[in-house]
Short mmCIF file of C-alpha atoms in Angstrom, two decimals:
data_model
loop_
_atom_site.label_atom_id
_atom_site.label_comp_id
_atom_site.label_asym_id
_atom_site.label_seq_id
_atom_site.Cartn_x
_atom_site.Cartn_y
_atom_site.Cartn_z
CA UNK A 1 -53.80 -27.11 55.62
CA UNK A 2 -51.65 -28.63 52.56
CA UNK A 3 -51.68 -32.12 51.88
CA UNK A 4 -49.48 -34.12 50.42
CA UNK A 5 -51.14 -34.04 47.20
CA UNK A 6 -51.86 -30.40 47.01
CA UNK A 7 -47.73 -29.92 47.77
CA UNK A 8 -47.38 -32.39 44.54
CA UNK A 9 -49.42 -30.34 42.29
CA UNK A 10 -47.86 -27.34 43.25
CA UNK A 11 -44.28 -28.68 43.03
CA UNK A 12 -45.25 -29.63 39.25
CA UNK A 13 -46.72 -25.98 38.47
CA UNK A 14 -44.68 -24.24 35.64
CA UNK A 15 -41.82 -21.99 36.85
CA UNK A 16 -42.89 -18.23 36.63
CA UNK A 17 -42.00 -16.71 33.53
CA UNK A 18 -39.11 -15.22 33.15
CA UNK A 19 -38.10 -12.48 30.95
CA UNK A 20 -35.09 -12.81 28.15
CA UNK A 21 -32.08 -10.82 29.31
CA UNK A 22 -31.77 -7.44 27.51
CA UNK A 23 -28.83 -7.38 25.40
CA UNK A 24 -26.22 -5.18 26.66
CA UNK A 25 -25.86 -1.54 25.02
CA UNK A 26 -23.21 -1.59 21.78
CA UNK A 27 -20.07 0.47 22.83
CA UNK A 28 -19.98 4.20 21.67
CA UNK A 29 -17.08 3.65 19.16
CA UNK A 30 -18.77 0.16 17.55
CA UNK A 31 -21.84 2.29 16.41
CA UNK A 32 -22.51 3.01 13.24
CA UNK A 33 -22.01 6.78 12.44
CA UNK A 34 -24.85 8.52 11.69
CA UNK A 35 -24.91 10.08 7.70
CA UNK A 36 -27.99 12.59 8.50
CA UNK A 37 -27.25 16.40 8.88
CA UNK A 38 -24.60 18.46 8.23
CA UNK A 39 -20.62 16.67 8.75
CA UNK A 40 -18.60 19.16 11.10
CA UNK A 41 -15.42 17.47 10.08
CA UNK A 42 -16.34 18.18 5.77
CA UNK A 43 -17.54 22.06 6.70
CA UNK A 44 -14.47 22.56 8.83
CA UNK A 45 -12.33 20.77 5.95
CA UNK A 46 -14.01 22.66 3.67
CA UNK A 47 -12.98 26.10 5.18
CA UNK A 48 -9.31 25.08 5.52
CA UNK A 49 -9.95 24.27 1.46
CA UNK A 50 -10.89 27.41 0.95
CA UNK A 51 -8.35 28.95 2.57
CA UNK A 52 -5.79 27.74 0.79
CA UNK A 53 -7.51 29.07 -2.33
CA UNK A 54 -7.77 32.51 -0.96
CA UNK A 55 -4.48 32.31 0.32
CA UNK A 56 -2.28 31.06 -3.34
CA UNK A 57 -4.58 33.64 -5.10
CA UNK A 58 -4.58 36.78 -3.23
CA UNK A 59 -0.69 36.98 -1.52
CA UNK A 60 1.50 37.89 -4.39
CA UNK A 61 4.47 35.50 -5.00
CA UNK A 62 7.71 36.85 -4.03
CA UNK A 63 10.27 37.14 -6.62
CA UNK A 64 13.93 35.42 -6.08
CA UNK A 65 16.03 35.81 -9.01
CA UNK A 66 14.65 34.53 -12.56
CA UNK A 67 11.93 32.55 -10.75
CA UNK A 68 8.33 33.12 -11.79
CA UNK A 69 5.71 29.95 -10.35
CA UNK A 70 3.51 29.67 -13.20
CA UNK A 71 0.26 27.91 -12.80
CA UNK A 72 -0.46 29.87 -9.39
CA UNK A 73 -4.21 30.97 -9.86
CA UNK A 74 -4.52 27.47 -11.43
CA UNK A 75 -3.49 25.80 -7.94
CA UNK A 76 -5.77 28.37 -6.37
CA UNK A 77 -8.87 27.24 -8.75
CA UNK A 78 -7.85 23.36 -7.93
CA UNK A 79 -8.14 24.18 -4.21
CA UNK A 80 -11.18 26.46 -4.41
CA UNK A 81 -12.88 23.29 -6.40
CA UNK A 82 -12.46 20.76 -3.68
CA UNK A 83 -13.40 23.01 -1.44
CA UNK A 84 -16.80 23.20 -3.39
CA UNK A 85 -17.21 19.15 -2.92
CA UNK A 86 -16.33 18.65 0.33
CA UNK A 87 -18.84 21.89 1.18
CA UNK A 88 -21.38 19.99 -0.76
CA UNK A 89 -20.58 15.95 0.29
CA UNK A 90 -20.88 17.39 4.01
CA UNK A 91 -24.16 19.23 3.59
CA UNK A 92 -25.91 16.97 1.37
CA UNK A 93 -27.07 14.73 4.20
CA UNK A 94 -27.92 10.93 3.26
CA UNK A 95 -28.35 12.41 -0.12
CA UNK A 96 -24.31 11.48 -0.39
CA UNK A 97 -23.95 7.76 1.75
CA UNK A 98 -21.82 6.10 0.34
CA UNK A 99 -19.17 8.84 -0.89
CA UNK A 100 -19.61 10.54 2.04
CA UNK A 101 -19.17 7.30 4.13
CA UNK A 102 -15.75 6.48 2.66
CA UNK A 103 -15.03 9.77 3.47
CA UNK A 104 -15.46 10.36 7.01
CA UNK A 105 -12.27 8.16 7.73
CA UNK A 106 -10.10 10.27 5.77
CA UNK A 107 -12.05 13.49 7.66
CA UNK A 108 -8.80 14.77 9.93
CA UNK A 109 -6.78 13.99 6.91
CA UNK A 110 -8.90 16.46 4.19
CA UNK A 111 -8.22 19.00 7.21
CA UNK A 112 -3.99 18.19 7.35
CA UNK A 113 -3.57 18.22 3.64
CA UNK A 114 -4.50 22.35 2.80
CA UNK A 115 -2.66 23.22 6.16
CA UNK A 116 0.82 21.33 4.93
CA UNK A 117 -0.25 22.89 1.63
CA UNK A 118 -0.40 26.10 3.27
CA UNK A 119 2.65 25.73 5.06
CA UNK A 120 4.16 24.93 1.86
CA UNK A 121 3.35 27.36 -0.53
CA UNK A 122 4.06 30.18 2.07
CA UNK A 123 7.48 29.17 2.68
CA UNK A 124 8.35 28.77 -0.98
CA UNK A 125 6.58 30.98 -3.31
CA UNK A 126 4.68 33.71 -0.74
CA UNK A 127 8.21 34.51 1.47
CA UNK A 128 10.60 32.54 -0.18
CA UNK A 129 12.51 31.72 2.62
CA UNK A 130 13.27 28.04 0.97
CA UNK A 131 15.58 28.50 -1.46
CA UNK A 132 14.45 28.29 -5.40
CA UNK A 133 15.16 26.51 -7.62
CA UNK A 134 16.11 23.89 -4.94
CA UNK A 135 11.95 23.87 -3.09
CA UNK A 136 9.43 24.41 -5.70
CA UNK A 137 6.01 25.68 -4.47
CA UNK A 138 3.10 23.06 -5.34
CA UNK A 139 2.03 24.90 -8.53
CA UNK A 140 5.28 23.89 -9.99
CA UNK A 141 4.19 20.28 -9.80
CA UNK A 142 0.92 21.23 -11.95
CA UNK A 143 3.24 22.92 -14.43
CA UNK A 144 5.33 19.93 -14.62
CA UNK A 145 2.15 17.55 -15.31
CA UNK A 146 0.81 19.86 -18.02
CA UNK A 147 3.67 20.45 -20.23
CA UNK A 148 6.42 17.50 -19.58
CA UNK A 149 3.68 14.80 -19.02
CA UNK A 150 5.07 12.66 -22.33
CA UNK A 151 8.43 12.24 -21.07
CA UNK A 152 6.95 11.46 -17.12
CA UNK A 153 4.24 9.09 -18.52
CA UNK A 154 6.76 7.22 -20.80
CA UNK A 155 9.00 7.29 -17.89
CA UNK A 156 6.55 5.90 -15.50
CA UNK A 157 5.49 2.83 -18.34
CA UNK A 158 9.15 1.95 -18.95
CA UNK A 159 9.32 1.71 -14.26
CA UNK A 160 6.03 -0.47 -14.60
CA UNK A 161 6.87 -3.19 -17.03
CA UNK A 162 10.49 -3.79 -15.46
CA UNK A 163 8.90 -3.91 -12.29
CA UNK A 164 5.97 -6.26 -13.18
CA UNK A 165 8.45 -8.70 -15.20
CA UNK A 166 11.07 -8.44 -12.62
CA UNK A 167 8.51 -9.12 -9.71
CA UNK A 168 6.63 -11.64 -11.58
CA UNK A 169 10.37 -13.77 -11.96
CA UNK A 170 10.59 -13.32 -8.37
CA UNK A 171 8.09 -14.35 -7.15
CA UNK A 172 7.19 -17.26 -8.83
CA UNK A 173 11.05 -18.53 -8.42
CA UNK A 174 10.72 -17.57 -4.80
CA UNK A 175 7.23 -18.97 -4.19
CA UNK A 176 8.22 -22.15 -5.68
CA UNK A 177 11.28 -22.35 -3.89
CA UNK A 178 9.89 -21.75 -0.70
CA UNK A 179 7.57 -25.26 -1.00
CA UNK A 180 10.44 -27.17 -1.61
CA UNK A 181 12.59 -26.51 1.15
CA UNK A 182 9.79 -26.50 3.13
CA UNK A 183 8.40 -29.47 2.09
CA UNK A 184 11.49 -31.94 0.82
CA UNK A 185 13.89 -32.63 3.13
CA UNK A 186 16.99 -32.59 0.66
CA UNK A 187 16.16 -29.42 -0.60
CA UNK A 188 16.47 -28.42 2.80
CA UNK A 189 19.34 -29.72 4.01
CA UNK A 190 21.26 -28.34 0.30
CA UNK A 191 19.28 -25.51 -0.54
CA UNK A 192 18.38 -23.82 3.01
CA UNK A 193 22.18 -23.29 3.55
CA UNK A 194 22.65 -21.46 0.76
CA UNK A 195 19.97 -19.28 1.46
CA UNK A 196 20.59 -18.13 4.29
CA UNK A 197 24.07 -16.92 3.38
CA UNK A 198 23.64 -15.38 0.39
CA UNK A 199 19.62 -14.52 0.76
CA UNK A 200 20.60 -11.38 3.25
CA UNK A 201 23.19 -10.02 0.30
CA UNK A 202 21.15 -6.53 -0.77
CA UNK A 203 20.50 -6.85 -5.01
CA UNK A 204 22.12 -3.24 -5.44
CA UNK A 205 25.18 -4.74 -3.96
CA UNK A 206 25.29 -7.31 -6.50
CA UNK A 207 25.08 -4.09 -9.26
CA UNK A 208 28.14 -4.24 -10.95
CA UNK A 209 28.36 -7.79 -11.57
CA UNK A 210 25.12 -8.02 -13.23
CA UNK A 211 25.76 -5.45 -15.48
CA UNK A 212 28.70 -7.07 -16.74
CA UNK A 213 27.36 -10.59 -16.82
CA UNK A 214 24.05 -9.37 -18.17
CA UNK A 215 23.83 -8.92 -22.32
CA UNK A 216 21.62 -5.47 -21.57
CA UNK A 217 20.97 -3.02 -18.74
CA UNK A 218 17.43 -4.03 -19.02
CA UNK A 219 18.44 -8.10 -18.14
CA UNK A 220 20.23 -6.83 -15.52
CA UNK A 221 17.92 -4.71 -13.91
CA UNK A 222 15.25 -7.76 -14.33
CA UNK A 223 17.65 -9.80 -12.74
CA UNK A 224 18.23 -7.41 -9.44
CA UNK A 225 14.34 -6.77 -9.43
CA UNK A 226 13.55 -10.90 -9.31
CA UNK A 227 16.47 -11.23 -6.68
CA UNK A 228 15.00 -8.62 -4.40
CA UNK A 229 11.69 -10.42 -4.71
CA UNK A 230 13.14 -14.24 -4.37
CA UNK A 231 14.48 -13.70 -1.00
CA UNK A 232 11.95 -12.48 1.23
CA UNK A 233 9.34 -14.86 -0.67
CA UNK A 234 11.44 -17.95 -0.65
CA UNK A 235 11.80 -17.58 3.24
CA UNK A 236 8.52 -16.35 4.39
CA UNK A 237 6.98 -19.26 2.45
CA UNK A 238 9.59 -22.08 3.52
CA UNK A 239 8.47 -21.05 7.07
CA UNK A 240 4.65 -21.00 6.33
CA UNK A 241 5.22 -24.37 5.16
CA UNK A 242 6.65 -26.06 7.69
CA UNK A 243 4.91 -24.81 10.50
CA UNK A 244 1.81 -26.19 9.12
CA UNK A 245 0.09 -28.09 11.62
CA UNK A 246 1.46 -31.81 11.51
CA UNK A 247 -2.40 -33.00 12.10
CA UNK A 248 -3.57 -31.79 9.03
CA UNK A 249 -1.70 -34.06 6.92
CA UNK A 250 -2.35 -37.23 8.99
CA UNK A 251 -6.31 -36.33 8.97
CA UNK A 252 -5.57 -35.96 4.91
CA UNK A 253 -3.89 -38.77 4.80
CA UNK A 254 -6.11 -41.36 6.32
CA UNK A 255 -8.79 -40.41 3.16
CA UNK A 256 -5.61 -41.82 0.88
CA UNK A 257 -4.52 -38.09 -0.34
CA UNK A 258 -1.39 -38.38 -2.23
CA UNK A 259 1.66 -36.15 -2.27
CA UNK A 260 0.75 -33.91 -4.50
CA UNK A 261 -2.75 -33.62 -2.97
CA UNK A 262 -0.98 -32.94 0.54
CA UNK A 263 1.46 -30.09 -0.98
CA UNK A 264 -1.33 -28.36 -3.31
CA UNK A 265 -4.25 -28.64 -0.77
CA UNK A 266 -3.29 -28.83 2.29
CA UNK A 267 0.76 -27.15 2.77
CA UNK A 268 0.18 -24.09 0.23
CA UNK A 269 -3.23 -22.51 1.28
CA UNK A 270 -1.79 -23.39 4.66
CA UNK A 271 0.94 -20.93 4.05
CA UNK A 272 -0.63 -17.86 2.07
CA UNK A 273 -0.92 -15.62 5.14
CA UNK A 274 2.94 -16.53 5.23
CA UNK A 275 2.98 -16.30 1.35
CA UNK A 276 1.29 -12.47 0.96
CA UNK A 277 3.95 -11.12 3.55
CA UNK A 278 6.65 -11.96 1.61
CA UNK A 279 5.27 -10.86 -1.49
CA UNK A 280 4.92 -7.02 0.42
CA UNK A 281 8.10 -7.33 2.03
CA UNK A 282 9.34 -8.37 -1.83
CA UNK A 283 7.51 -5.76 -3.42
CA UNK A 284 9.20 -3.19 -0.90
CA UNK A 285 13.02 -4.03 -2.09
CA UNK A 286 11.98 -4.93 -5.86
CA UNK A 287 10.94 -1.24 -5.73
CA UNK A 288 13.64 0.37 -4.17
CA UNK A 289 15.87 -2.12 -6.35
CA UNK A 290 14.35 -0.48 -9.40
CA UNK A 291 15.03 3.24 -9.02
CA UNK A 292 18.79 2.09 -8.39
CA UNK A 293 18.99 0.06 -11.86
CA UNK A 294 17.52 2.83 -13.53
CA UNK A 295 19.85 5.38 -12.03
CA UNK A 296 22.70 3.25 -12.52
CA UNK A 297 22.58 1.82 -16.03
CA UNK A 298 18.98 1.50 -17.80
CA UNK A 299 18.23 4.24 -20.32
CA UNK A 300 14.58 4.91 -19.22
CA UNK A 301 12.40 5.15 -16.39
CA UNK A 302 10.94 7.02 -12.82
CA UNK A 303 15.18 6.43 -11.83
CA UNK A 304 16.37 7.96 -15.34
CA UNK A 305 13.83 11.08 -15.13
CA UNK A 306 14.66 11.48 -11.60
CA UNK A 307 18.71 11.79 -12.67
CA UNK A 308 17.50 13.55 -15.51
CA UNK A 309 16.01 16.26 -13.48
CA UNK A 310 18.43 16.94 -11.22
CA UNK A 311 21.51 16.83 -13.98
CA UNK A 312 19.13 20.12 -15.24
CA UNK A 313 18.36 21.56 -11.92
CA UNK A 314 14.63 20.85 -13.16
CA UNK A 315 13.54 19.97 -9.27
CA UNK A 316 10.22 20.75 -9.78
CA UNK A 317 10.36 17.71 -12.39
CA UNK A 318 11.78 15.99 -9.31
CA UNK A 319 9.56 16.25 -7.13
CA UNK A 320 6.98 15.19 -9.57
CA UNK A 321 8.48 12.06 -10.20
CA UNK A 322 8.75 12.01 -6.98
CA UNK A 323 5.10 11.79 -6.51
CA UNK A 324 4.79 9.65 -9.24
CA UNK A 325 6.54 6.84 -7.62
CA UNK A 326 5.04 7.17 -4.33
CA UNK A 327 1.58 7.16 -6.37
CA UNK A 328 2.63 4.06 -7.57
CA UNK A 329 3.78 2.13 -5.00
CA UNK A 330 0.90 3.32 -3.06
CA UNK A 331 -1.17 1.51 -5.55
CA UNK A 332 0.49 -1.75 -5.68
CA UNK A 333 0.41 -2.14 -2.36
CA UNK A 334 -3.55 -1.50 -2.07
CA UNK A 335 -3.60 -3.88 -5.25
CA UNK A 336 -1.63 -6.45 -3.43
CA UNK A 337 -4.30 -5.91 0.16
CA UNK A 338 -7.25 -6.30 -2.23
CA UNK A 339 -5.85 -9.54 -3.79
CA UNK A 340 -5.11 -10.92 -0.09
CA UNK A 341 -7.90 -10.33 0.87
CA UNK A 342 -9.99 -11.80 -1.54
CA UNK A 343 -8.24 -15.01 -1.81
CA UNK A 344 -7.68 -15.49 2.25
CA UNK A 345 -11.48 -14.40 2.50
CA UNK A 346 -11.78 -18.13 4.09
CA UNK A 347 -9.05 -16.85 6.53
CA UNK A 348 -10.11 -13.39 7.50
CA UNK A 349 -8.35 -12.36 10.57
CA UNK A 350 -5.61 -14.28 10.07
CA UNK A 351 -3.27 -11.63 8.84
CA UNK A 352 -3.38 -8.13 10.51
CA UNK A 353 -1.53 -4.84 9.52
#
C-alpha cells in the first residue's frame, strides 16, 4: 500500500537515464575518399596514356604533299611519360596523399584528354583526312615551342604588360567610380546617365578613334583595355554599394563614425562580392579587347603572332598561340579566385560560381 509519502519520494527519483541520440550516418558523397590501394580511375587513365603513346609511335604518319610532322616519337615519349606517373601516383597508395588527392577530381578528365588526343592525331597526321597545312597534328605544337619559342615568349610578355597596365587603369578608374555614384547623390544623378548610355558601347567599336586620337598604338590599345575594364567594374560596384544594408550605417553611426569611416569600412567591404564580379566580367572583355588592338594596330604581341602566323600559313604557330592565350587567361582567372577568396575569407559563401 503507497502512502502519500512513499508517492513523494518516488515522484522526486531521478528520471531513468537516457542515452545521447546517435548521430545520423554522413551521406555517401560527403565522405572523405579513401587514398589506400590502388586508384581505378589513375590505372584506367594510365592505359588510355599509354595508348596514345603506342598509338603516335607505331602508325606511320601519312604523307599529304610536302608535309612531314616532326617531333612525332617526341609526342609519343611525352605521352608514354605521363603515363608512367599516373601508373605510379595511382599505385603508390597513401605513399602519394596529397598529389594524388588533388588529383582524383581531375580523374575522368586525365581519361578525356589522350582520347581527344587520340582522336586528334588520327585524323590529322595517321589518315589525314583534315586537311594540312590548315589542322596540324599535336606534335606540331611541340615543334613550334622548341624552335620559335623567342618570338612566342616575347610575344606573350609584350600581351602581359598591356594587359596588366590596361587592366590596372581600369579598374582602379572603375572601382573608384563605382563608390561615387553609389555613394554621392550628384554623382549619381550626372554621372549614372552617362553611364549607362555610353557604358554598353563595345571598346573595339571605339577602335578607330583611339588610334587617331592616341599619340601611339600602344596608348591606344591601353586606352581600349582600361575602357573594357571601367564598365563592368564601375556598375557592378555602384550596385554593391547601394544595396548595402541601410542598418549598417545607422548602427555605425550612432558610435560617431564619420564619412569617410562609413564609405571605407562599412560601403566598400560591403560591396567586394559585387566588386570581384566585375573585375572577372572586366578581365573577360579587357582580354578579348587586347587580341583586337594587337591585330589591328600594335606592333607586338599574342594578336600580332597570331596575324603573323596566318599571313605565313604557319598554323601550327597558330594554334600555339592559341594555347598560349587560353593558358593565360586560364591563369588570371585562377589568380583572380585565389585573391577573392582570400580577402572575402570573412565572407565565404557569399559568392558562388
Amino acid at each position: 500500500m503507497s502512502t502519500p509519502f512513499n508517492q513523494t519520494l518516488a515522484h522526486r527519483q531521478p528520471p531513468p537515464a537516457t542515452r545521447p541520440p546517435r548521430p545520423a550516418p554522413a551521406p555517401q558523397t560527403l565522405t572523405e575518399p579513401t587514398l589506400e590501394g590502388p586508384w581505378p580511375t589513375g590505372l584506367v587513365a594510365s592505359a588510355a596514356w599509354l595508348a596514345l603513346a603506342a598509338l603516335t609511335y607505331f602508325w606511320p604518319n601519312q604523307q599529304v604533299g610536302f608535309s612531314d610532322w616532326a617531333f612525332t616519337t617526341e609526342f609519343a615519349i611525352a605521352a608514354a611519360t605521363a603515363a608512367m606517373l599516373i601508373l605510379t601516383i595511382a599505385l603508390s597508395g597513401t605513399r602519394a596523399g596529397p598529389i594524388r588527392a588533388r588529383l582524383r577530381p581531375a580523374g575522368q578528365w586525365l581519361i578525356a584528354a589522350p582520347l581527344l588526343l587520340a582522336a586528334w592525331e588520327t585524323a590529322t597526321a595517321k589518315l589525314g583526312l583534315l586537311p594540312p597545312p590548315f589542322f596540324a597534328p599535336p606534335q606540331s605544337l611541340i615543334e613550334v615551342f622548341t624552335e620559335d619559342w623567342s618570338r612566342l615568349g616575347l610575344s606573350t610578355a609584350h600581351s602581359a604588360r598591356l594587359l596588366a597596365t590596361g587592366f590596372a587603369l581600369g579598374a582602379a578608374t572603375g572601382f573608384i567610380t563605382g563608390v561615387w555614384i553609389g555613394w554621392s547623390r550628384i554623382a549619381g544623378y550626372w554621372v549614372h546617365p552617362v553611364l549607362r548610355f555610353l557604358g554598353p558601347v563595345p571598346a573595339s567599336a571605339l577602335l578607330p578613334l583611339a588610334f587617331f586620337f592616341a599619340p601611339s598604338s600602344y596608348a591606344a590599345a591601353v586606352f581600349l583595355i582600361a575602357l573594357a575594364t571601367f564598365f563592368p567594374l564601375a556598375v557592378l560596384t555602384w550596385s554593391g554599394v547601394a544595396s548595402v544594408n541601410k542598418a549598417y550605417y545607422d548602427v555605425a553611426r550612432t558610435v560617431g563614425a564619420s564619412e569617410w569611416f562609413l564609405v571605407l569600412r562599412v560601403a566598400i567591404p560591403a560591396a567586394l562580392p559585387q566588386v570581384f564580379v566585375g573585375l572577372f566580367m572586366g578581365l573577360g572583355a579587357s582580354f578579348s579587347t587586347l587580341v583586337t588592338a594587337e591585330m589591328m594596330g600594335v606592333k607586338a604581341g599574342l594578336g600580332w603572332y597570331l596575324q603573323w602566323a596566318q599571313g605565313w600559313a604557319a598554323y601550327a604557330n597558330m594554334y600555339a598561340a592559341l594555347l598560349v592565350m587560353a593558358v593565360l587567361c586560364s591563369g588570371l582567372i585562377t589568380l583572380l579566385f585565389t585573391v577573392r577568396d582570400r580577402v572575402l575569407s570573412w565572407q565565404k559563401g557569399t559568392v558562388k560560381w
